[in-house]
mmCIF file of C-alpha atoms in Angstrom:
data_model
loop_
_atom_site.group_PDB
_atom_site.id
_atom_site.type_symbol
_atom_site.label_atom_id
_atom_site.label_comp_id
_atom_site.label_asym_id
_atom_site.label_seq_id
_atom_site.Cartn_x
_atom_site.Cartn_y
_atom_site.Cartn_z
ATOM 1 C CA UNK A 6 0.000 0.000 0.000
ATOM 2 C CA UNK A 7 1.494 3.517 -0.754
ATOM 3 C CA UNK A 8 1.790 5.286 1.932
ATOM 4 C CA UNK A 9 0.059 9.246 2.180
ATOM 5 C CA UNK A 10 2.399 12.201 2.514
ATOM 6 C CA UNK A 11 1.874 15.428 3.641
ATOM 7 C CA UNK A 12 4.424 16.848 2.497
ATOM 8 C CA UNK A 13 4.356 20.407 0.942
ATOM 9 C CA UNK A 14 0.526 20.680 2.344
ATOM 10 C CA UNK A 15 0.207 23.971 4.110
ATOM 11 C CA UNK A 16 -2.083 24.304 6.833
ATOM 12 C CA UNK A 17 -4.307 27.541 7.534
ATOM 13 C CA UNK A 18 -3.069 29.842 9.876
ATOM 14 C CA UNK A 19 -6.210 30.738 12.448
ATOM 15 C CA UNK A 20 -5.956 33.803 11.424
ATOM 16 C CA UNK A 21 -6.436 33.313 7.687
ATOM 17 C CA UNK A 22 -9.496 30.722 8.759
ATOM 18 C CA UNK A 23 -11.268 33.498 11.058
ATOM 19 C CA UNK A 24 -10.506 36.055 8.056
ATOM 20 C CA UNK A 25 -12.242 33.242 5.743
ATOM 21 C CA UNK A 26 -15.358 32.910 7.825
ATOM 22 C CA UNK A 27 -15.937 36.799 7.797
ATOM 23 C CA UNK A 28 -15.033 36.625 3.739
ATOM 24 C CA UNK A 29 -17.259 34.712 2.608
ATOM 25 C CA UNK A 30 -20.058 35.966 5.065
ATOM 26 C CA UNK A 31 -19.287 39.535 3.465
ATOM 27 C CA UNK A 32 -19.343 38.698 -0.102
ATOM 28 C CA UNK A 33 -22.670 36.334 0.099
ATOM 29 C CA UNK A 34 -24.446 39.436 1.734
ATOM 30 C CA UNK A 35 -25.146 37.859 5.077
ATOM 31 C CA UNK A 36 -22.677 41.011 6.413
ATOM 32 C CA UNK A 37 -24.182 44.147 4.570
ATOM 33 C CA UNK A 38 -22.293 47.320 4.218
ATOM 34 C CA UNK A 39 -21.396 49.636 7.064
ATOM 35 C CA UNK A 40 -22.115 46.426 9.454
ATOM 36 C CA UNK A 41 -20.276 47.175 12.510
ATOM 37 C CA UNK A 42 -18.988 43.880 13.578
ATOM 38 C CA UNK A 43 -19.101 42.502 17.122
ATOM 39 C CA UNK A 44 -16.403 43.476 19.778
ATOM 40 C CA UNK A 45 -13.101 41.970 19.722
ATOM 41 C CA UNK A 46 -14.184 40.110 22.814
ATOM 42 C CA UNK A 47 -17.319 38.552 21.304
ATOM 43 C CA UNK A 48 -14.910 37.438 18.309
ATOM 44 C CA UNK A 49 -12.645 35.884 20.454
ATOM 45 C CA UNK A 50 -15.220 34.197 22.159
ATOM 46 C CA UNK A 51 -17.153 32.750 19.043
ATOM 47 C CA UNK A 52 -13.859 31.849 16.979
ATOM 48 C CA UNK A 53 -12.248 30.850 20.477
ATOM 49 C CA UNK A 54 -8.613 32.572 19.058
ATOM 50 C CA UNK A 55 -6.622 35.439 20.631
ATOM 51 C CA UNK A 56 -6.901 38.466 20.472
ATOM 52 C CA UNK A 57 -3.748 38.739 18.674
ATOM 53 C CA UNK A 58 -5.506 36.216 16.058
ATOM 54 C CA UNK A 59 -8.594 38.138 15.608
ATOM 55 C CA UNK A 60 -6.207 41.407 14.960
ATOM 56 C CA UNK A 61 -4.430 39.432 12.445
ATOM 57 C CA UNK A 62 -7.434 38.298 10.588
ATOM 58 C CA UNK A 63 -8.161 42.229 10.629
ATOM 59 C CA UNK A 64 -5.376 43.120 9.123
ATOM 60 C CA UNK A 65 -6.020 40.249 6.132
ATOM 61 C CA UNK A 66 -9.326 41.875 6.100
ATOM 62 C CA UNK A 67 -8.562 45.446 5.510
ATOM 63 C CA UNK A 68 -6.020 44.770 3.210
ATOM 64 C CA UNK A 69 -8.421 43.625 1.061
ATOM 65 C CA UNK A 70 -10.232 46.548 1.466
ATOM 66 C CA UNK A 71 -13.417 44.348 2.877
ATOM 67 C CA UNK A 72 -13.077 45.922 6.406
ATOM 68 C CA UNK A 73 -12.336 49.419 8.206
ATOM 69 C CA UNK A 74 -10.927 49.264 11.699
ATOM 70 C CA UNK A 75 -11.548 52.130 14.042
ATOM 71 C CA UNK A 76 -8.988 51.930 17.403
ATOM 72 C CA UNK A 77 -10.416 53.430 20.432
ATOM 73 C CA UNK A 78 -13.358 53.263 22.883
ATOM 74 C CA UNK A 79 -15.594 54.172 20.085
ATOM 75 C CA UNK A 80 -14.280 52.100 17.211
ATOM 76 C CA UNK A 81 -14.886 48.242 16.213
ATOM 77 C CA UNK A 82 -14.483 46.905 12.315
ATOM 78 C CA UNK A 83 -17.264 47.754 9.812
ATOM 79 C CA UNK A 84 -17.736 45.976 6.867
ATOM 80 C CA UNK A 85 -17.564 47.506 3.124
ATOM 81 C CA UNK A 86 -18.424 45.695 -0.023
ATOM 82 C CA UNK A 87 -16.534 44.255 -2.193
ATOM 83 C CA UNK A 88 -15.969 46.997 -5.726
ATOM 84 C CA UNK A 89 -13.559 46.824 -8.636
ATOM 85 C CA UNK A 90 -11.256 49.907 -7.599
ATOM 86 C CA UNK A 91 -9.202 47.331 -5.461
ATOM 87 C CA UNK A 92 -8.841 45.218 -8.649
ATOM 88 C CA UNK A 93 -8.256 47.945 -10.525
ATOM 89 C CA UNK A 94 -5.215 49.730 -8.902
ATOM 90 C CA UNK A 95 -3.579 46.394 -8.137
ATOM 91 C CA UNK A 96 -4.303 45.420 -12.016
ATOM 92 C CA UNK A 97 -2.538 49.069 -12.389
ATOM 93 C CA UNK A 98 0.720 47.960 -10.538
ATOM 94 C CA UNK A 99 0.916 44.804 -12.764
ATOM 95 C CA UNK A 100 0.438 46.641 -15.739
ATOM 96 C CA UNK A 101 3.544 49.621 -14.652
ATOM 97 C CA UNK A 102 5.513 46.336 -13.273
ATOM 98 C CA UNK A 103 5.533 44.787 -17.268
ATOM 99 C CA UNK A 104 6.094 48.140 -19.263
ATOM 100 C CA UNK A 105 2.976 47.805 -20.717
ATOM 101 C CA UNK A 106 1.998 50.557 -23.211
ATOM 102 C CA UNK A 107 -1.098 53.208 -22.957
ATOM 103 C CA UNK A 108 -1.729 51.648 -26.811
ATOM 104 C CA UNK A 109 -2.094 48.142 -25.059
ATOM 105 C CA UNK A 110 -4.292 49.211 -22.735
ATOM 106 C CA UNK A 111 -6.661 51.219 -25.147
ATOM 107 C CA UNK A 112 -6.754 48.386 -27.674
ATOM 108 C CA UNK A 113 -7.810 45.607 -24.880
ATOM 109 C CA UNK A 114 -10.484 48.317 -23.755
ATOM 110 C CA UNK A 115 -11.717 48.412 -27.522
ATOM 111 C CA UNK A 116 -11.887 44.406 -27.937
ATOM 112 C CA UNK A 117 -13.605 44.199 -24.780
ATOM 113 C CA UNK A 118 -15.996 46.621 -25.044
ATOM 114 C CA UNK A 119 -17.102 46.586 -28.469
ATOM 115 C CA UNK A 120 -19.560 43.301 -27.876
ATOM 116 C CA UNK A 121 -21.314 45.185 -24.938
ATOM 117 C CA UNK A 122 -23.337 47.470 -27.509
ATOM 118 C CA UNK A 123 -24.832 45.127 -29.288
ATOM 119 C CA UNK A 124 -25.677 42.923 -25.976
ATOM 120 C CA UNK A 125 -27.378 46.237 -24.873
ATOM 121 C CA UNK A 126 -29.450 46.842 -28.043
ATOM 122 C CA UNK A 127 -30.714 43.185 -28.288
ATOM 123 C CA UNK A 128 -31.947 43.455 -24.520
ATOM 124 C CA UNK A 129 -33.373 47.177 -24.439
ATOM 125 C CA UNK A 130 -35.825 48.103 -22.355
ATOM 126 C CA UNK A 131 -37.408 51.392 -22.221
ATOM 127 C CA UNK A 132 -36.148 51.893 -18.484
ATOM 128 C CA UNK A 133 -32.752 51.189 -20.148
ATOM 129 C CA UNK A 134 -32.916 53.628 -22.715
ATOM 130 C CA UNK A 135 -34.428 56.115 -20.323
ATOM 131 C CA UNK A 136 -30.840 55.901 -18.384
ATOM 132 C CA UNK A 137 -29.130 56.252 -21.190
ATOM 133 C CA UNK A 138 -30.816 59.310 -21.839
ATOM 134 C CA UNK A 139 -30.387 60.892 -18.276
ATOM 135 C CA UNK A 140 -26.800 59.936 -18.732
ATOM 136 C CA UNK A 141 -26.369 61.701 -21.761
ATOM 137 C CA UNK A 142 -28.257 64.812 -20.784
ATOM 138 C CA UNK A 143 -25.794 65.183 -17.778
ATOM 139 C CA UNK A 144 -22.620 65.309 -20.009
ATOM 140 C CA UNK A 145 -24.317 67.358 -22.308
ATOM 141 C CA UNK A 146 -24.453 70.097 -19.651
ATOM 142 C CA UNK A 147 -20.510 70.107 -19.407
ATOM 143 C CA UNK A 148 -19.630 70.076 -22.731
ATOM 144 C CA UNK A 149 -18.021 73.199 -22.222
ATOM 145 C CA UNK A 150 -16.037 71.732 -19.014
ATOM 146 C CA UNK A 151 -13.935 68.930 -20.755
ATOM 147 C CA UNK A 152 -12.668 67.745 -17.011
ATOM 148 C CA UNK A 153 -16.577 67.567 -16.459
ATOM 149 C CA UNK A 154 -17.595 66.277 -19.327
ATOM 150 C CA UNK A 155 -15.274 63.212 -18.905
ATOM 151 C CA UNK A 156 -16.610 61.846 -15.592
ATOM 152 C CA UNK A 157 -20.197 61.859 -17.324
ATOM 153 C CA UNK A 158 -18.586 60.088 -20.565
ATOM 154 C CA UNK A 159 -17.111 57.385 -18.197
ATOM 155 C CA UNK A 160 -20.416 56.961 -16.981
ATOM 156 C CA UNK A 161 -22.222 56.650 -19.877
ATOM 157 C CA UNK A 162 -19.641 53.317 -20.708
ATOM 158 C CA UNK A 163 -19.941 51.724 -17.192
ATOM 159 C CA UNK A 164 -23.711 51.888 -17.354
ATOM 160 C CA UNK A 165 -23.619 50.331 -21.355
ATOM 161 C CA UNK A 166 -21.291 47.299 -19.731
ATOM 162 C CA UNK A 167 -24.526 47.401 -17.148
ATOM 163 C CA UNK A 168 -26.896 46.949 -19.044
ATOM 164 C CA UNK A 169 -25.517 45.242 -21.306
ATOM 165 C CA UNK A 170 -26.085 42.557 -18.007
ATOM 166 C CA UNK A 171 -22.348 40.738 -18.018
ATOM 167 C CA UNK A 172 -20.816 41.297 -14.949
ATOM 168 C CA UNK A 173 -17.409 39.850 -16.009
ATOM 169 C CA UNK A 174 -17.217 42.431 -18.965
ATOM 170 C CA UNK A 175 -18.342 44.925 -16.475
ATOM 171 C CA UNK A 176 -15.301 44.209 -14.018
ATOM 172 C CA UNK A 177 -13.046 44.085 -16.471
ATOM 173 C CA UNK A 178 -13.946 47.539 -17.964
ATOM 174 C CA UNK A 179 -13.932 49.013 -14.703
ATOM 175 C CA UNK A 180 -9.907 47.960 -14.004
ATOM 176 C CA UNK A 181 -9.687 49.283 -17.924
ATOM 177 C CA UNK A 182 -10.645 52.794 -17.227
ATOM 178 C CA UNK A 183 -9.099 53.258 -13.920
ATOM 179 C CA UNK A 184 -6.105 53.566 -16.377
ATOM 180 C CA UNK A 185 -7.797 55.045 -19.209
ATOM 181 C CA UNK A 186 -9.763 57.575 -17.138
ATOM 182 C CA UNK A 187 -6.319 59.307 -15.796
ATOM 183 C CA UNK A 188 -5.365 58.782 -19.464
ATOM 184 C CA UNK A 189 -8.403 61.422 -20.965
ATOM 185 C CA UNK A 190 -8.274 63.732 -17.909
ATOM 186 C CA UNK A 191 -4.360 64.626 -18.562
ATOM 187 C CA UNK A 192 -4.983 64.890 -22.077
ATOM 188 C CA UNK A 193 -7.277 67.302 -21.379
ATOM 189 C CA UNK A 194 -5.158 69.476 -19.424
ATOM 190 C CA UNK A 195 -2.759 69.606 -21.699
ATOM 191 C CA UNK A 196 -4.397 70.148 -25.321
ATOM 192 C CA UNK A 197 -5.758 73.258 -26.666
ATOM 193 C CA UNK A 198 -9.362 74.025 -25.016
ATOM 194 C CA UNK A 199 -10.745 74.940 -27.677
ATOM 195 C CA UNK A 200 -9.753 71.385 -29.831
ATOM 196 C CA UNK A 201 -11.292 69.678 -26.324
ATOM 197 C CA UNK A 202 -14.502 71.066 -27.111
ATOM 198 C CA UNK A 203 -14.769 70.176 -30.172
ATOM 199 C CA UNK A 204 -13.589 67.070 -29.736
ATOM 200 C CA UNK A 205 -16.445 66.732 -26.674
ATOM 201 C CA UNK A 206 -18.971 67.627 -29.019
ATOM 202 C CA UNK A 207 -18.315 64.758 -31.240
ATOM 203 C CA UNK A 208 -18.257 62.414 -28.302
ATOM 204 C CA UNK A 209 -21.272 63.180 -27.634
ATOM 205 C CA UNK A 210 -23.079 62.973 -30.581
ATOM 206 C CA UNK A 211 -21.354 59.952 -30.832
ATOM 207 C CA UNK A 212 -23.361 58.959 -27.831
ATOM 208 C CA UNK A 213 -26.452 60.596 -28.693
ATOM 209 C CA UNK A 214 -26.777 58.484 -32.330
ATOM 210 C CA UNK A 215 -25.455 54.985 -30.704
ATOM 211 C CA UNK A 216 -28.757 55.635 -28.206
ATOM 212 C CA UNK A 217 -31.078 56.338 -31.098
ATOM 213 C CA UNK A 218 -30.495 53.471 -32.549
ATOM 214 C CA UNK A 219 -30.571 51.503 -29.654
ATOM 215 C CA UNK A 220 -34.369 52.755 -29.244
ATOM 216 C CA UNK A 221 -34.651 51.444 -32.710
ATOM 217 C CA UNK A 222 -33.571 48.465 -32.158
ATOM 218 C CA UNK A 223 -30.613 48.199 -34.777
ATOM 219 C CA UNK A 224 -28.309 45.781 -33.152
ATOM 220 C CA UNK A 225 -26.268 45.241 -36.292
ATOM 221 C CA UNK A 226 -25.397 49.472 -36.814
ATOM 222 C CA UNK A 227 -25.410 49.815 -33.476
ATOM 223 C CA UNK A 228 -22.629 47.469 -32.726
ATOM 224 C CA UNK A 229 -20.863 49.286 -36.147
ATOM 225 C CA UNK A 230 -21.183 52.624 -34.687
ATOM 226 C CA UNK A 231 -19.589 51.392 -31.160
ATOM 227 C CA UNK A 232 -16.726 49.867 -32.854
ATOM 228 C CA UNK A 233 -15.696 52.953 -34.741
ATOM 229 C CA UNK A 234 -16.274 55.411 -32.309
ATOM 230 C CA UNK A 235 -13.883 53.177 -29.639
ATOM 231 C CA UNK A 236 -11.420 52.713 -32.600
ATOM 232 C CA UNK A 237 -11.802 56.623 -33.405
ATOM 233 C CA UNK A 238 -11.010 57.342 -29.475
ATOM 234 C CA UNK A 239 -8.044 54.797 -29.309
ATOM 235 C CA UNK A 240 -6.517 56.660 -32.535
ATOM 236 C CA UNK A 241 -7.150 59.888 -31.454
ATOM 237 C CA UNK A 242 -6.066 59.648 -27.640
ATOM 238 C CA UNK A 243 -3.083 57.490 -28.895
ATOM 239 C CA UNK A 244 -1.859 60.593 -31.314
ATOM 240 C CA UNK A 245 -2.376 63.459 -28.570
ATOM 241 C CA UNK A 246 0.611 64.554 -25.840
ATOM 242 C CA UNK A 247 0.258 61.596 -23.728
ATOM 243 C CA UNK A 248 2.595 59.327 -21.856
ATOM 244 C CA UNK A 249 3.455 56.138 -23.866
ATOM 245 C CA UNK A 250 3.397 53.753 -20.883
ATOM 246 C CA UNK A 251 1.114 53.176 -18.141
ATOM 247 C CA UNK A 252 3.918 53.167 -15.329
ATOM 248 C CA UNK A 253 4.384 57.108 -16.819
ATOM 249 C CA UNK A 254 0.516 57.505 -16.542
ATOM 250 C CA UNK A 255 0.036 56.499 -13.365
ATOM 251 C CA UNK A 256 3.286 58.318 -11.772
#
């Protein structure tokens, strides 16, 4: 008979089991946001660890952003949920780590994205189309504030990947433009105003005809329209004064 090893198995620090337990019960919902959790004592008590332990699994926890610790008499450990800007800037570090290129990233945001229009016009609801609409009538009330203007524009994207109801598309835009939004708001501090406008203004009725036809439900030109306006915006961003890597970007 051949005998078991157990070598090279790792066991679970109690920490790292206690910091599992809380985890999971965060990211199934059975710990909501802004949950303060019980005191350090009652912790102890139901995980039966140390208080060292506990303060361990803590510090697992708030380094992955799913807790906030408050010392004091008044303070405890509250929970927050779980979002993609943790992802994102770690994603970020990667990406500066490897050299990678401001052209890489804007061509993987292009391939990625493009499907999402077409998802959203095949599924369109007139709720859906009546956000779009709000969304667009907010950035068309800065198009005369480029720096504005671009926090509505990212807006209008995140709530196509939405709706367009694919939630690993959505994450995966979401690390995208962490990059690409500090990408757009230094090139538009340092291009000629007047060129941002008018650059704005195409953007945006960009926008305004990919929503049209989505109320018209024209999947086919409005998955055409999506794919040359992100080609247009990778070209055009790509030719302006900006930093050629992401590590230069982000710095």
């Amino acid at each position: 008979m051949t005998a078991v090893t157990t070598a090279g198995i790792r066991v679970p620090k109690a920490a790292e089991l206690v910091a599992a337990t809380i985890r999971r019960q965060i990211i199934t919902g059975e710990l909501l946001e802004d949950h303060l959790l019980p005191s350090e004592s009652a912790l102890m008590e139901q995980f039966h660890v140390s208080r060292p332990t506990l303060r361990e699994a803590f510090r697992i926890l708030e380094s992955e952003s799913l807790i906030t610790v408050r010392r004091g008499v008044h303070g405890g450990a509250r929970v927050q949920i779980p979002n993609g800007d943790v992802a994102a800037r770690y994603v970020g570090y990667v990406l500066e780590y490897r050299g990678t290129t401001m052209a890489d990233v804007y061509r993987a945001r292009a391939e990625v994205e493009a499907p999402l229009a077409r998802l959203v016009a095949t599924s369109a609801t007139p709720e859906n189309i009546a956000r779009l609409e709000e969304c667009l009538a907010k950035a068309e009330a800065h198009l005369d504030e480029p720096s504005a203007f671009i926090v509505h524009d990212e807006e209008f994207h995140r709530l196509m990947a939405e709706l367009a109801d694919n939630q690993t598309l959505a994450v995966m835009l979401d690390m995208m433009y962490h990059i690409v939004g500090t990408a757009r708001r230094r090139y538009a501090l340092n291009v000629d105003q007047t060129q941002t406008r008018k650059e704005t203004v195409e953007v945006h009725r960009s926008h305004v005809r990919l929503v049209d036809l989505i109320r018209r439900g024209r999947p086919d030109l409005v998955h055409r329209l999506w794919v040359k306006h992100l080609d247009e915006a990778t070209r055009h961003y790509l030719e302006g004064p900006l930093a050629t890597t992401v590590v230069e970007m982000m710095s």
